[in-house]
PDB file of C-alpha atoms in Angstrom:
ATOM      1  CA  UNK A   1      22.558  10.703  10.122  1.00 54.00           C
ATOM      2  CA  UNK A   2      20.684   9.521   6.999  1.00 69.00           C
ATOM      3  CA  UNK A   3      19.557   6.247   8.611  1.00 79.00           C
ATOM      4  CA  UNK A   4      18.428   8.035  11.769  1.00 84.00           C
ATOM      5  CA  UNK A   5      16.250  10.466   9.762  1.00 87.00           C
ATOM      6  CA  UNK A   6      14.819   7.464   7.894  1.00 85.00           C
ATOM      7  CA  UNK A   7      14.062   5.790  11.276  1.00 88.00           C
ATOM      8  CA  UNK A   8      12.338   8.998  12.476  1.00 91.00           C
ATOM      9  CA  UNK A   9      10.294   9.110   9.312  1.00 93.00           C
ATOM     10  CA  UNK A  10       9.257   5.457   9.722  1.00 93.00           C
ATOM     11  CA  UNK A  11       8.269   5.946  13.388  1.00 94.00           C
ATOM     12  CA  UNK A  12       6.219   9.085  12.498  1.00 95.00           C
ATOM     13  CA  UNK A  13       4.512   7.183   9.624  1.00 96.00           C
ATOM     14  CA  UNK A  14       3.606   4.194  11.800  1.00 96.00           C
ATOM     15  CA  UNK A  15       2.223   6.382  14.589  1.00 96.00           C
ATOM     16  CA  UNK A  16       0.323   8.848  12.393  1.00 96.00           C
ATOM     17  CA  UNK A  17      -1.189   6.208  10.120  1.00 97.00           C
ATOM     18  CA  UNK A  18      -2.191   3.955  13.043  1.00 97.00           C
ATOM     19  CA  UNK A  19      -3.950   6.923  14.798  1.00 96.00           C
ATOM     20  CA  UNK A  20      -5.725   7.827  11.549  1.00 96.00           C
ATOM     21  CA  UNK A  21      -6.921   4.271  11.088  1.00 96.00           C
ATOM     22  CA  UNK A  22      -8.244   4.117  14.630  1.00 96.00           C
ATOM     23  CA  UNK A  23     -10.011   7.510  14.256  1.00 94.00           C
ATOM     24  CA  UNK A  24     -11.562   6.484  10.948  1.00 95.00           C
ATOM     25  CA  UNK A  25     -13.069   3.400  12.628  1.00 94.00           C
ATOM     26  CA  UNK A  26     -14.123   5.495  15.661  1.00 92.00           C
ATOM     27  CA  UNK A  27     -15.828   7.986  13.367  1.00 89.00           C
ATOM     28  CA  UNK A  28     -17.445   5.352  11.215  1.00 87.00           C
ATOM     29  CA  UNK A  29     -20.646   5.021  13.274  1.00 83.00           C
ATOM     30  CA  UNK A  30     -23.014   2.840  11.266  1.00 84.00           C
ATOM     31  CA  UNK A  31     -21.313   3.515   7.957  1.00 89.00           C
ATOM     32  CA  UNK A  32     -19.844   0.255   6.848  1.00 92.00           C
ATOM     33  CA  UNK A  33     -17.711   1.859   4.051  1.00 93.00           C
ATOM     34  CA  UNK A  34     -15.978   4.110   6.686  1.00 94.00           C
ATOM     35  CA  UNK A  35     -15.335   1.166   8.907  1.00 94.00           C
ATOM     36  CA  UNK A  36     -13.894  -0.831   5.968  1.00 96.00           C
ATOM     37  CA  UNK A  37     -11.653   2.099   5.028  1.00 96.00           C
ATOM     38  CA  UNK A  38     -10.363   2.117   8.608  1.00 96.00           C
ATOM     39  CA  UNK A  39      -9.681  -1.573   8.555  1.00 97.00           C
ATOM     40  CA  UNK A  40      -7.875  -1.116   5.210  1.00 97.00           C
ATOM     41  CA  UNK A  41      -5.686   1.539   6.831  1.00 97.00           C
ATOM     42  CA  UNK A  42      -4.814  -0.708   9.806  1.00 97.00           C
ATOM     43  CA  UNK A  43      -4.009  -3.491   7.402  1.00 97.00           C
ATOM     44  CA  UNK A  44      -1.614  -1.120   5.609  1.00 97.00           C
ATOM     45  CA  UNK A  45       0.168   0.111   8.653  1.00 96.00           C
ATOM     46  CA  UNK A  46       0.172  -3.239  10.422  1.00 96.00           C
ATOM     47  CA  UNK A  47       1.798  -4.993   7.422  1.00 95.00           C
ATOM     48  CA  UNK A  48       4.266  -2.193   7.018  1.00 95.00           C
ATOM     49  CA  UNK A  49       5.344  -2.497  10.628  1.00 95.00           C
ATOM     50  CA  UNK A  50       6.723  -5.985   9.953  1.00 94.00           C
ATOM     51  CA  UNK A  51       9.218  -4.400   7.608  1.00 92.00           C
ATOM     52  CA  UNK A  52       9.701  -0.954   9.104  1.00 94.00           C
ATOM     53  CA  UNK A  53      10.262  -1.910  12.733  1.00 93.00           C
ATOM     54  CA  UNK A  54      13.418  -4.028  11.745  1.00 91.00           C
ATOM     55  CA  UNK A  55      14.536  -1.098   9.631  1.00 89.00           C
ATOM     56  CA  UNK A  56      14.113   1.273  12.604  1.00 91.00           C
ATOM     57  CA  UNK A  57      16.065  -1.120  14.870  1.00 90.00           C
ATOM     58  CA  UNK A  58      18.830  -1.522  12.243  1.00 86.00           C
ATOM     59  CA  UNK A  59      19.207   2.252  12.002  1.00 84.00           C
ATOM     60  CA  UNK A  60      19.438   2.566  15.810  1.00 86.00           C
ATOM     61  CA  UNK A  61      21.755  -0.447  16.289  1.00 82.00           C
ATOM     62  CA  UNK A  62      23.805  -0.534  13.097  1.00 74.00           C
ATOM     63  CA  UNK A  63      25.931  -3.384  14.564  1.00 66.00           C
ATOM     64  CA  UNK A  64      22.929  -5.707  14.806  1.00 73.00           C
ATOM     65  CA  UNK A  65      21.986  -8.261  12.251  1.00 78.00           C
ATOM     66  CA  UNK A  66      18.372  -7.753  11.120  1.00 83.00           C
ATOM     67  CA  UNK A  67      18.687  -9.315   7.668  1.00 85.00           C
ATOM     68  CA  UNK A  68      16.301 -12.198   8.284  1.00 90.00           C
ATOM     69  CA  UNK A  69      13.739  -9.911   9.991  1.00 91.00           C
ATOM     70  CA  UNK A  70      13.885  -7.483   7.156  1.00 90.00           C
ATOM     71  CA  UNK A  71      13.402 -10.162   4.566  1.00 91.00           C
ATOM     72  CA  UNK A  72      10.465 -11.811   6.284  1.00 94.00           C
ATOM     73  CA  UNK A  73       8.974  -8.304   7.023  1.00 93.00           C
ATOM     74  CA  UNK A  74       9.234  -7.491   3.311  1.00 93.00           C
ATOM     75  CA  UNK A  75       7.329 -10.631   2.547  1.00 95.00           C
ATOM     76  CA  UNK A  76       4.590  -9.837   5.037  1.00 96.00           C
ATOM     77  CA  UNK A  77       4.302  -6.287   3.744  1.00 96.00           C
ATOM     78  CA  UNK A  78       3.965  -7.545   0.227  1.00 96.00           C
ATOM     79  CA  UNK A  79       1.044  -9.742   1.160  1.00 97.00           C
ATOM     80  CA  UNK A  80      -0.735  -7.076   3.271  1.00 97.00           C
ATOM     81  CA  UNK A  81      -0.349  -4.518   0.533  1.00 97.00           C
ATOM     82  CA  UNK A  82      -2.159  -6.905  -1.759  1.00 97.00           C
ATOM     83  CA  UNK A  83      -4.965  -7.216   0.771  1.00 98.00           C
ATOM     84  CA  UNK A  84      -4.937  -3.464   1.151  1.00 98.00           C
ATOM     85  CA  UNK A  85      -5.816  -2.948  -2.571  1.00 98.00           C
ATOM     86  CA  UNK A  86      -8.341  -5.714  -2.590  1.00 98.00           C
ATOM     87  CA  UNK A  87     -10.148  -3.989   0.371  1.00 98.00           C
ATOM     88  CA  UNK A  88      -9.826  -0.699  -1.539  1.00 98.00           C
ATOM     89  CA  UNK A  89     -11.730  -2.198  -4.370  1.00 98.00           C
ATOM     90  CA  UNK A  90     -14.564  -3.093  -2.040  1.00 97.00           C
ATOM     91  CA  UNK A  91     -14.451   0.358  -0.417  1.00 96.00           C
ATOM     92  CA  UNK A  92     -14.929   1.784  -3.947  1.00 97.00           C
ATOM     93  CA  UNK A  93     -17.788  -0.654  -4.678  1.00 97.00           C
ATOM     94  CA  UNK A  94     -19.585   0.280  -1.446  1.00 95.00           C
ATOM     95  CA  UNK A  95     -19.036   4.069  -1.764  1.00 95.00           C
ATOM     96  CA  UNK A  96     -20.277   4.272  -5.345  1.00 95.00           C
ATOM     97  CA  UNK A  97     -22.712   1.282  -5.288  1.00 94.00           C
ATOM     98  CA  UNK A  98     -20.527  -0.207  -8.069  1.00 95.00           C
ATOM     99  CA  UNK A  99     -21.511  -3.774  -8.959  1.00 94.00           C
ATOM    100  CA  UNK A 100     -19.282  -5.621 -11.412  1.00 95.00           C
ATOM    101  CA  UNK A 101     -18.926  -9.290 -10.407  1.00 95.00           C
ATOM    102  CA  UNK A 102     -16.376 -10.004 -13.208  1.00 96.00           C
ATOM    103  CA  UNK A 103     -14.104  -7.284 -12.047  1.00 97.00           C
ATOM    104  CA  UNK A 104     -14.546  -8.328  -8.344  1.00 97.00           C
ATOM    105  CA  UNK A 105     -13.478 -11.900  -9.338  1.00 97.00           C
ATOM    106  CA  UNK A 106     -10.600 -10.462 -11.303  1.00 98.00           C
ATOM    107  CA  UNK A 107      -9.366  -8.476  -8.309  1.00 98.00           C
ATOM    108  CA  UNK A 108      -9.693 -11.490  -6.026  1.00 98.00           C
ATOM    109  CA  UNK A 109      -7.893 -13.707  -8.514  1.00 98.00           C
ATOM    110  CA  UNK A 110      -5.074 -11.226  -8.959  1.00 98.00           C
ATOM    111  CA  UNK A 111      -4.721 -11.089  -5.131  1.00 98.00           C
ATOM    112  CA  UNK A 112      -4.523 -14.808  -4.826  1.00 98.00           C
ATOM    113  CA  UNK A 113      -1.976 -14.939  -7.659  1.00 98.00           C
ATOM    114  CA  UNK A 114       0.131 -12.210  -6.099  1.00 98.00           C
ATOM    115  CA  UNK A 115       0.101 -13.717  -2.620  1.00 98.00           C
ATOM    116  CA  UNK A 116       0.848 -17.185  -4.101  1.00 97.00           C
ATOM    117  CA  UNK A 117       3.899 -15.738  -5.929  1.00 97.00           C
ATOM    118  CA  UNK A 118       5.016 -13.971  -2.782  1.00 96.00           C
ATOM    119  CA  UNK A 119       4.985 -17.296  -0.905  1.00 96.00           C
ATOM    120  CA  UNK A 120       7.112 -19.147  -3.507  1.00 96.00           C
ATOM    121  CA  UNK A 121      10.540 -20.127  -2.128  1.00 94.00           C
ATOM    122  CA  UNK A 122      12.287 -18.798  -5.217  1.00 95.00           C
ATOM    123  CA  UNK A 123      11.717 -15.275  -3.815  1.00 95.00           C
ATOM    124  CA  UNK A 124      14.507 -16.006  -1.286  1.00 92.00           C
ATOM    125  CA  UNK A 125      13.290 -13.232   0.923  1.00 93.00           C
ATOM    126  CA  UNK A 126      16.037 -13.689   3.539  1.00 90.00           C
ATOM    127  CA  UNK A 127      18.729 -14.106   0.921  1.00 88.00           C
ATOM    128  CA  UNK A 128      19.325 -12.469  -2.473  1.00 83.00           C
ATOM    129  CA  UNK A 129      15.654 -11.766  -3.366  1.00 81.00           C
ATOM    130  CA  UNK A 130      16.169 -12.198  -7.156  1.00 88.00           C
ATOM    131  CA  UNK A 131      15.005  -9.195  -9.275  1.00 89.00           C
ATOM    132  CA  UNK A 132      13.179 -11.510 -11.709  1.00 93.00           C
ATOM    133  CA  UNK A 133      10.926 -12.764  -8.959  1.00 93.00           C
ATOM    134  CA  UNK A 134      10.362  -9.168  -7.799  1.00 92.00           C
ATOM    135  CA  UNK A 135       9.086  -8.561 -11.305  1.00 94.00           C
ATOM    136  CA  UNK A 136       6.911 -11.754 -11.367  1.00 95.00           C
ATOM    137  CA  UNK A 137       5.189 -11.009  -8.030  1.00 96.00           C
ATOM    138  CA  UNK A 138       4.616  -7.324  -8.938  1.00 96.00           C
ATOM    139  CA  UNK A 139       2.878  -7.982 -12.286  1.00 97.00           C
ATOM    140  CA  UNK A 140      -0.525  -8.859 -10.710  1.00 97.00           C
ATOM    141  CA  UNK A 141      -0.048  -6.201  -8.054  1.00 97.00           C
ATOM    142  CA  UNK A 142       0.611  -3.575 -10.687  1.00 97.00           C
ATOM    143  CA  UNK A 143      -2.493  -4.640 -12.569  1.00 97.00           C
ATOM    144  CA  UNK A 144      -4.567  -4.232  -9.430  1.00 98.00           C
ATOM    145  CA  UNK A 145      -3.175  -0.724  -8.974  1.00 97.00           C
ATOM    146  CA  UNK A 146      -3.991   0.106 -12.612  1.00 98.00           C
ATOM    147  CA  UNK A 147      -7.559  -1.042 -12.132  1.00 98.00           C
ATOM    148  CA  UNK A 148      -7.916   1.166  -9.051  1.00 98.00           C
ATOM    149  CA  UNK A 149      -6.384   4.182 -10.832  1.00 98.00           C
ATOM    150  CA  UNK A 150      -8.866   3.863 -13.640  1.00 98.00           C
ATOM    151  CA  UNK A 151     -11.841   3.403 -11.291  1.00 98.00           C
ATOM    152  CA  UNK A 152     -11.013   6.392  -9.077  1.00 97.00           C
ATOM    153  CA  UNK A 153     -10.135   8.470 -12.173  1.00 97.00           C
ATOM    154  CA  UNK A 154     -13.720   7.976 -13.414  1.00 96.00           C
ATOM    155  CA  UNK A 155     -14.983   9.266 -10.006  1.00 95.00           C
ATOM    156  CA  UNK A 156     -12.652  12.258  -9.785  1.00 93.00           C
ATOM    157  CA  UNK A 157     -15.764  14.529  -9.484  1.00 94.00           C
ATOM    158  CA  UNK A 158     -16.104  13.084  -5.906  1.00 94.00           C
ATOM    159  CA  UNK A 159     -14.374  15.910  -3.933  1.00 92.00           C
ATOM    160  CA  UNK A 160     -13.306  13.531  -1.164  1.00 92.00           C
ATOM    161  CA  UNK A 161     -11.472  11.096  -3.413  1.00 95.00           C
ATOM    162  CA  UNK A 162     -10.750  13.511  -6.315  1.00 95.00           C
ATOM    163  CA  UNK A 163      -7.034  12.836  -6.163  1.00 97.00           C
ATOM    164  CA  UNK A 164      -7.004   9.184  -5.077  1.00 97.00           C
ATOM    165  CA  UNK A 165      -6.117   8.035  -8.608  1.00 97.00           C
ATOM    166  CA  UNK A 166      -3.118  10.389  -8.533  1.00 98.00           C
ATOM    167  CA  UNK A 167      -1.998   9.087  -5.079  1.00 97.00           C
ATOM    168  CA  UNK A 168      -2.118   5.548  -6.328  1.00 98.00           C
ATOM    169  CA  UNK A 169      -0.368   6.421  -9.609  1.00 98.00           C
ATOM    170  CA  UNK A 170       2.505   8.248  -7.916  1.00 97.00           C
ATOM    171  CA  UNK A 171       2.869   5.387  -5.267  1.00 97.00           C
ATOM    172  CA  UNK A 172       3.505   2.946  -8.056  1.00 96.00           C
ATOM    173  CA  UNK A 173       5.708   5.444  -9.962  1.00 96.00           C
ATOM    174  CA  UNK A 174       7.914   5.574  -6.848  1.00 95.00           C
ATOM    175  CA  UNK A 175       7.723   1.899  -6.038  1.00 94.00           C
ATOM    176  CA  UNK A 176       8.428   0.143  -9.348  1.00 92.00           C
ATOM    177  CA  UNK A 177      11.894   1.661  -9.877  1.00 92.00           C
ATOM    178  CA  UNK A 178      12.827   0.233  -6.438  1.00 89.00           C
ATOM    179  CA  UNK A 179      11.673  -3.210  -7.570  1.00 88.00           C
ATOM    180  CA  UNK A 180      13.654  -2.955 -10.834  1.00 84.00           C
ATOM    181  CA  UNK A 181      16.871  -1.074  -9.928  1.00 83.00           C
ATOM    182  CA  UNK A 182      17.439  -0.914  -6.160  1.00 73.00           C
ATOM    183  CA  UNK A 183      20.036  -3.729  -6.444  1.00 70.00           C
ATOM    184  CA  UNK A 184      21.954  -1.575  -8.933  1.00 71.00           C
ATOM    185  CA  UNK A 185      21.774   1.704  -6.950  1.00 74.00           C
ATOM    186  CA  UNK A 186      20.735   1.553  -3.281  1.00 72.00           C
ATOM    187  CA  UNK A 187      19.887   5.250  -3.437  1.00 77.00           C
ATOM    188  CA  UNK A 188      16.842   4.296  -5.498  1.00 85.00           C
ATOM    189  CA  UNK A 189      15.521   2.710  -2.334  1.00 79.00           C
ATOM    190  CA  UNK A 190      14.932   6.230  -1.034  1.00 85.00           C
ATOM    191  CA  UNK A 191      11.919   6.469  -3.311  1.00 89.00           C
ATOM    192  CA  UNK A 192      10.076   4.357  -0.772  1.00 89.00           C
ATOM    193  CA  UNK A 193       9.745   7.439   1.342  1.00 91.00           C
ATOM    194  CA  UNK A 194       7.692   9.553  -1.097  1.00 94.00           C
ATOM    195  CA  UNK A 195       5.784   6.258  -1.962  1.00 95.00           C
ATOM    196  CA  UNK A 196       4.896   5.984   1.757  1.00 95.00           C
ATOM    197  CA  UNK A 197       3.795   9.661   1.687  1.00 96.00           C
ATOM    198  CA  UNK A 198       1.320   8.791  -1.109  1.00 96.00           C
ATOM    199  CA  UNK A 199      -0.305   6.211   1.123  1.00 97.00           C
ATOM    200  CA  UNK A 200      -0.548   8.720   3.981  1.00 96.00           C
ATOM    201  CA  UNK A 201      -2.237  11.090   1.538  1.00 97.00           C
ATOM    202  CA  UNK A 202      -4.740   8.375   0.562  1.00 97.00           C
ATOM    203  CA  UNK A 203      -5.500   7.626   4.257  1.00 97.00           C
ATOM    204  CA  UNK A 204      -6.024  11.349   4.952  1.00 96.00           C
ATOM    205  CA  UNK A 205      -8.624  11.417   2.160  1.00 95.00           C
ATOM    206  CA  UNK A 206     -10.426   8.532   3.932  1.00 93.00           C
ATOM    207  CA  UNK A 207     -10.191  10.397   7.276  1.00 94.00           C
ATOM    208  CA  UNK A 208     -11.827  13.478   5.679  1.00 89.00           C
ATOM    209  CA  UNK A 209     -14.540  11.252   4.356  1.00 85.00           C
ATOM    210  CA  UNK A 210     -15.533  10.200   7.912  1.00 86.00           C
ATOM    211  CA  UNK A 211     -15.449  13.915   9.027  1.00 76.00           C
ATOM    212  CA  UNK A 212     -18.138  14.635   6.430  1.00 63.00           C
ATOM    213  CA  UNK A 213     -15.864  16.771   4.219  1.00 47.00           C
ATOM    214  CA  UNK A 214     -17.198  15.989   0.730  1.00 46.00           C
TER     215      UNK A 214
END
């Protein structure tokens, strides 16, 4: 029953977030920042689909072998999540007319480093996926997250994105224990569900932005 509930949750997440992404782009008009937020949302859900669809199939057909698909999907999701945060930085820059070339270069460099680490064969995505490599590839990713938390915290007076810093903070708070200890206790993997909810919350904030709710 637990796996079926997880599968239902994943299906609802993929459908709801995809719809929100499309609506954000549809409502964007000539506003480039809105359109970019919609693209960011579709990158998020599109990447997650590579990992979640095999999980859904594995929950429905527990006799099937989806190990390779899950591993490769996890790799793709890791890469697209990196792109998600890079796009988020440029959404921030456009919305607040924030110009900091050094920080922009830093975010790009961290993204390249993170993606490069994700592509290293030592990750063994379809095999054991060593914890140490999970730590390596998540160091630049976590730094990207911290940068976005600080930036959005400074703009918490913006009613639309008032709580974006908190959504990002909580997403990492739920995610990092999974990276560190899911191999010790599989139950820790359940933290990925509230982590996912934090991303839905972030997307809803963007949707409200396109609806003119300041």
